[in-house]
């Protein structure tokens, strides 16, 4: 690993850091593999891309995922550093281009699990709330903005308990931080969200947002590929409080 041996300088909005994955560790996280794509179970706390300062990232391990192809796979979309779960990779250029278009045009079904503080009175609903950049300094950070880009999230309550609600969220649009900002703006921030909610700057609880299921219509004449990522360790305790049965 390159870089200095000093402890990393904390970056705002970084709750915790996890080391990069070894070849064996990333292979153990492959949830689906076919000729076109892979779906891996991304750990929370690991950025998908190498940042400007370097440091551990998921892409650094992709060489272990060639499975006989000449090049490593390529990200077909992104997940936030602190989000866990289903992440889709294209195995060659043509596949990556096709996947990119499916994501861009909203053809990929995505379901996230979140545990939120408090929660809605109803059992399901839709949030239609445009988002814009918070400011120039915080390039990625978003805020509700009537003049911003359209952002729509549907949600359904899966369970409640102990002042928490377990939600299944489907982002109809794919704005940066969309689910996090929408939950916070509704008054039910995601547990562990240290940008838009009440999560600590460092330490537990970490963000309780997990890409639970992805449905990819990759081949015209085949059923879509449906992949589910197991609930991550850091969310299980609060999911159980909300009635999750461990599946």
CSV table of C-alpha atoms in Angstrom, one decimal:
chain,number,residue,atom,x,y,z
A,1,UNK,CA,0.0,0.0,0.0
A,2,UNK,CA,1.4,3.4,-0.9
A,3,UNK,CA,0.9,6.6,1.2
A,4,UNK,CA,2.3,7.7,4.5
A,5,UNK,CA,2.2,5.6,7.7
A,6,UNK,CA,0.6,8.4,9.7
A,7,UNK,CA,-3.1,8.0,10.6
A,8,UNK,CA,-5.4,9.2,7.8
A,9,UNK,CA,-6.6,12.8,8.0
A,10,UNK,CA,-10.3,12.6,8.8
A,11,UNK,CA,-12.5,13.8,5.9
A,12,UNK,CA,-15.8,15.5,6.8
A,13,UNK,CA,-18.7,13.2,6.3
A,14,UNK,CA,-16.6,10.1,7.0
A,15,UNK,CA,-17.9,8.1,9.9
A,16,UNK,CA,-15.4,5.3,9.9
A,17,UNK,CA,-12.9,3.7,7.6
A,18,UNK,CA,-12.4,0.0,6.8
A,19,UNK,CA,-9.3,-1.5,5.2
A,20,UNK,CA,-9.4,-2.6,1.5
A,21,UNK,CA,-10.4,-6.1,0.7
A,22,UNK,CA,-8.0,-9.0,-0.1
A,23,UNK,CA,-8.7,-11.1,-3.2
A,24,UNK,CA,-10.3,-13.8,-1.0
A,25,UNK,CA,-12.5,-11.3,0.8
A,26,UNK,CA,-13.9,-9.7,-2.4
A,27,UNK,CA,-14.4,-13.1,-4.0
A,28,UNK,CA,-16.4,-14.1,-0.9
A,29,UNK,CA,-18.6,-11.1,-1.6
A,30,UNK,CA,-19.7,-12.0,-5.1
A,31,UNK,CA,-23.4,-12.5,-5.1
A,32,UNK,CA,-24.0,-13.1,-8.8
A,33,UNK,CA,-21.8,-13.8,-11.8
A,34,UNK,CA,-22.6,-14.3,-15.4
A,35,UNK,CA,-20.9,-13.5,-18.7
A,36,UNK,CA,-21.9,-9.9,-18.7
A,37,UNK,CA,-21.9,-8.7,-15.1
A,38,UNK,CA,-21.1,-9.3,-11.4
A,39,UNK,CA,-23.0,-8.2,-8.4
A,40,UNK,CA,-21.0,-7.8,-5.2
A,41,UNK,CA,-21.9,-7.2,-1.7
A,42,UNK,CA,-20.2,-3.9,-0.9
A,43,UNK,CA,-19.1,-3.5,2.7
A,44,UNK,CA,-20.1,-0.2,4.5
A,45,UNK,CA,-17.2,2.2,5.0
A,46,UNK,CA,-15.3,1.5,1.9
A,47,UNK,CA,-15.4,4.0,-1.0
A,48,UNK,CA,-16.0,2.5,-4.4
A,49,UNK,CA,-13.3,4.7,-6.1
A,50,UNK,CA,-9.8,5.7,-5.2
A,51,UNK,CA,-10.0,9.2,-3.8
A,52,UNK,CA,-7.6,12.1,-4.6
A,53,UNK,CA,-5.7,11.2,-1.4
A,54,UNK,CA,-5.6,7.5,-2.2
A,55,UNK,CA,-6.4,5.1,0.6
A,56,UNK,CA,-8.4,1.9,0.6
A,57,UNK,CA,-11.2,1.5,-2.0
A,58,UNK,CA,-13.2,-1.3,-3.6
A,59,UNK,CA,-11.8,-0.8,-7.2
A,60,UNK,CA,-8.3,-1.8,-5.9
A,61,UNK,CA,-9.5,-5.4,-5.5
A,62,UNK,CA,-11.3,-5.7,-8.9
A,63,UNK,CA,-8.3,-7.5,-10.5
A,64,UNK,CA,-9.3,-10.6,-8.4
A,65,UNK,CA,-12.7,-10.6,-10.2
A,66,UNK,CA,-11.6,-11.2,-13.8
A,67,UNK,CA,-12.6,-14.9,-13.7
A,68,UNK,CA,-10.5,-15.5,-16.8
A,69,UNK,CA,-11.3,-12.3,-18.7
A,70,UNK,CA,-8.4,-10.1,-19.9
A,71,UNK,CA,-9.5,-7.0,-17.8
A,72,UNK,CA,-11.0,-6.5,-14.4
A,73,UNK,CA,-14.7,-5.5,-14.2
A,74,UNK,CA,-15.8,-1.9,-14.1
A,75,UNK,CA,-18.4,-0.2,-11.9
A,76,UNK,CA,-21.7,0.2,-13.6
A,77,UNK,CA,-23.0,2.7,-11.0
A,78,UNK,CA,-22.0,4.0,-7.5
A,79,UNK,CA,-22.9,3.5,-3.9
A,80,UNK,CA,-22.0,6.0,-1.1
A,81,UNK,CA,-18.9,5.0,0.9
A,82,UNK,CA,-21.0,4.3,4.0
A,83,UNK,CA,-23.8,2.4,2.1
A,84,UNK,CA,-23.6,-1.4,1.9
A,85,UNK,CA,-25.0,-4.0,-0.4
A,86,UNK,CA,-25.6,-4.8,-4.1
A,87,UNK,CA,-23.2,-3.2,-6.4
A,88,UNK,CA,-23.2,-4.0,-10.1
A,89,UNK,CA,-20.0,-4.4,-12.2
A,90,UNK,CA,-19.7,-4.8,-16.0
A,91,UNK,CA,-17.3,-7.6,-17.0
A,92,UNK,CA,-16.3,-6.1,-20.4
A,93,UNK,CA,-16.7,-2.8,-22.3
A,94,UNK,CA,-19.9,-3.7,-24.1
A,95,UNK,CA,-21.6,-5.0,-21.0
A,96,UNK,CA,-20.6,-2.0,-19.0
A,97,UNK,CA,-22.0,0.4,-21.7
A,98,UNK,CA,-25.3,-1.6,-21.7
A,99,UNK,CA,-25.5,-1.5,-17.9
A,100,UNK,CA,-24.7,2.2,-17.8
A,101,UNK,CA,-27.7,2.9,-20.1
A,102,UNK,CA,-30.0,0.7,-18.0
A,103,UNK,CA,-29.0,2.7,-14.9
A,104,UNK,CA,-29.2,6.0,-16.6
A,105,UNK,CA,-32.7,5.4,-17.9
A,106,UNK,CA,-34.1,4.0,-14.6
A,107,UNK,CA,-34.5,0.5,-15.9
A,108,UNK,CA,-32.7,-1.1,-13.0
A,109,UNK,CA,-35.0,-1.9,-10.0
A,110,UNK,CA,-33.4,-0.9,-6.7
A,111,UNK,CA,-34.6,-1.6,-3.2
A,112,UNK,CA,-32.8,-0.3,-0.2
A,113,UNK,CA,-33.3,-1.2,3.4
A,114,UNK,CA,-33.0,1.7,5.9
A,115,UNK,CA,-33.6,2.0,9.6
A,116,UNK,CA,-34.8,5.5,10.5
A,117,UNK,CA,-35.3,7.4,13.7
A,118,UNK,CA,-39.0,7.8,14.4
A,119,UNK,CA,-40.7,7.1,11.2
A,120,UNK,CA,-43.8,7.9,9.2
A,121,UNK,CA,-47.4,7.6,10.5
A,122,UNK,CA,-48.5,5.9,7.3
A,123,UNK,CA,-47.4,2.5,6.0
A,124,UNK,CA,-46.3,3.6,2.5
A,125,UNK,CA,-45.9,6.6,0.4
A,126,UNK,CA,-44.0,8.6,-2.2
A,127,UNK,CA,-41.6,11.5,-1.6
A,128,UNK,CA,-41.4,13.9,-4.6
A,129,UNK,CA,-38.9,16.5,-3.5
A,130,UNK,CA,-36.4,18.1,-5.9
A,131,UNK,CA,-32.8,18.3,-4.6
A,132,UNK,CA,-29.9,20.8,-5.3
A,133,UNK,CA,-26.4,21.2,-4.1
A,134,UNK,CA,-26.0,22.4,-0.6
A,135,UNK,CA,-23.1,24.7,-1.5
A,136,UNK,CA,-20.0,24.7,-3.7
A,137,UNK,CA,-17.6,23.7,-0.9
A,138,UNK,CA,-19.5,20.5,-0.1
A,139,UNK,CA,-19.7,19.4,-3.7
A,140,UNK,CA,-21.7,16.2,-3.1
A,141,UNK,CA,-23.9,17.3,-0.3
A,142,UNK,CA,-27.5,18.0,-1.2
A,143,UNK,CA,-30.5,19.9,0.1
A,144,UNK,CA,-34.2,20.1,-0.7
A,145,UNK,CA,-34.4,22.7,-3.4
A,146,UNK,CA,-37.6,23.6,-5.3
A,147,UNK,CA,-35.4,24.8,-8.2
A,148,UNK,CA,-33.3,21.6,-8.1
A,149,UNK,CA,-33.4,18.3,-10.0
A,150,UNK,CA,-36.4,16.1,-9.7
A,151,UNK,CA,-36.0,13.4,-7.0
A,152,UNK,CA,-38.6,10.8,-6.2
A,153,UNK,CA,-38.5,8.0,-3.6
A,154,UNK,CA,-41.2,5.5,-2.8
A,155,UNK,CA,-41.2,3.9,0.6
A,156,UNK,CA,-42.9,1.1,2.5
A,157,UNK,CA,-42.8,0.3,6.2
A,158,UNK,CA,-41.4,-3.3,6.9
A,159,UNK,CA,-41.5,-3.0,10.7
A,160,UNK,CA,-41.4,-0.8,13.7
A,161,UNK,CA,-40.0,-0.9,17.2
A,162,UNK,CA,-38.0,0.9,19.9
A,163,UNK,CA,-38.6,4.3,18.3
A,164,UNK,CA,-37.2,3.1,15.0
A,165,UNK,CA,-38.8,2.2,11.7
A,166,UNK,CA,-37.4,-0.3,9.1
A,167,UNK,CA,-38.2,0.9,5.6
A,168,UNK,CA,-37.9,-0.5,2.1
A,169,UNK,CA,-37.0,2.4,-0.2
A,170,UNK,CA,-37.1,2.6,-3.9
A,171,UNK,CA,-35.3,5.5,-5.6
A,172,UNK,CA,-37.3,6.3,-8.7
A,173,UNK,CA,-34.6,8.8,-9.6
A,174,UNK,CA,-30.9,8.4,-8.8
A,175,UNK,CA,-29.7,11.7,-7.3
A,176,UNK,CA,-26.7,11.8,-5.0
A,177,UNK,CA,-27.6,11.2,-1.4
A,178,UNK,CA,-31.2,11.2,-2.4
A,179,UNK,CA,-32.5,8.6,0.1
A,180,UNK,CA,-30.5,10.2,2.9
A,181,UNK,CA,-31.8,13.8,2.2
A,182,UNK,CA,-35.4,12.6,1.6
A,183,UNK,CA,-35.5,10.7,4.9
A,184,UNK,CA,-34.0,13.6,6.8
A,185,UNK,CA,-36.3,16.2,5.2
A,186,UNK,CA,-39.3,14.1,6.2
A,187,UNK,CA,-38.2,14.2,9.8
A,188,UNK,CA,-37.0,10.5,10.0
A,189,UNK,CA,-33.3,10.6,9.4
A,190,UNK,CA,-31.5,7.3,8.7
A,191,UNK,CA,-29.8,5.9,11.8
A,192,UNK,CA,-26.0,6.7,11.7
A,193,UNK,CA,-26.3,9.4,9.0
A,194,UNK,CA,-23.6,11.9,10.1
A,195,UNK,CA,-24.3,14.4,7.3
A,196,UNK,CA,-28.1,14.7,7.2
A,197,UNK,CA,-29.0,13.0,10.4
A,198,UNK,CA,-27.8,12.6,14.0
A,199,UNK,CA,-25.0,10.0,13.3
A,200,UNK,CA,-21.7,10.5,15.2
A,201,UNK,CA,-18.8,12.0,13.4
A,202,UNK,CA,-16.8,8.8,14.2
A,203,UNK,CA,-17.8,5.4,15.6
A,204,UNK,CA,-21.1,3.7,16.0
A,205,UNK,CA,-23.8,3.7,14.8
A,206,UNK,CA,-22.7,3.8,11.2
A,207,UNK,CA,-25.1,4.5,8.4
A,208,UNK,CA,-28.1,2.1,8.3
A,209,UNK,CA,-28.6,2.1,4.6
A,210,UNK,CA,-28.3,-1.1,2.6
A,211,UNK,CA,-28.7,-1.8,-1.1
A,212,UNK,CA,-30.9,-4.9,-0.4
A,213,UNK,CA,-32.0,-6.0,-3.9
A,214,UNK,CA,-31.2,-5.1,-7.5
A,215,UNK,CA,-33.2,-6.3,-10.6
A,216,UNK,CA,-31.3,-5.9,-13.9
A,217,UNK,CA,-33.0,-6.6,-17.2
A,218,UNK,CA,-29.6,-7.2,-18.9
A,219,UNK,CA,-30.7,-9.6,-21.6
A,220,UNK,CA,-33.7,-8.9,-24.0
A,221,UNK,CA,-35.0,-12.5,-24.0
A,222,UNK,CA,-34.2,-13.6,-20.5
A,223,UNK,CA,-35.8,-12.9,-17.1
A,224,UNK,CA,-34.1,-9.9,-15.3
A,225,UNK,CA,-31.3,-10.8,-13.0
A,226,UNK,CA,-32.5,-10.4,-9.4
A,227,UNK,CA,-29.9,-10.3,-6.6
A,228,UNK,CA,-30.4,-9.9,-2.9
A,229,UNK,CA,-27.6,-8.9,-0.5
A,230,UNK,CA,-27.7,-10.2,3.1
A,231,UNK,CA,-28.4,-7.7,5.9
A,232,UNK,CA,-25.0,-6.3,7.1
A,233,UNK,CA,-23.8,-7.0,10.6
A,234,UNK,CA,-24.0,-3.4,11.7
A,235,UNK,CA,-27.8,-3.2,10.9
A,236,UNK,CA,-29.0,-6.5,12.3
A,237,UNK,CA,-29.5,-5.4,15.9
A,238,UNK,CA,-31.8,-2.5,15.0
A,239,UNK,CA,-33.5,-4.5,12.2
A,240,UNK,CA,-34.4,-7.1,14.8
A,241,UNK,CA,-35.9,-4.4,17.1
A,242,UNK,CA,-38.2,-3.6,14.2
A,243,UNK,CA,-39.3,-7.2,13.7
A,244,UNK,CA,-36.8,-8.5,11.1
A,245,UNK,CA,-36.7,-12.3,11.3
A,246,UNK,CA,-33.1,-12.8,10.2
A,247,UNK,CA,-33.9,-13.5,6.5
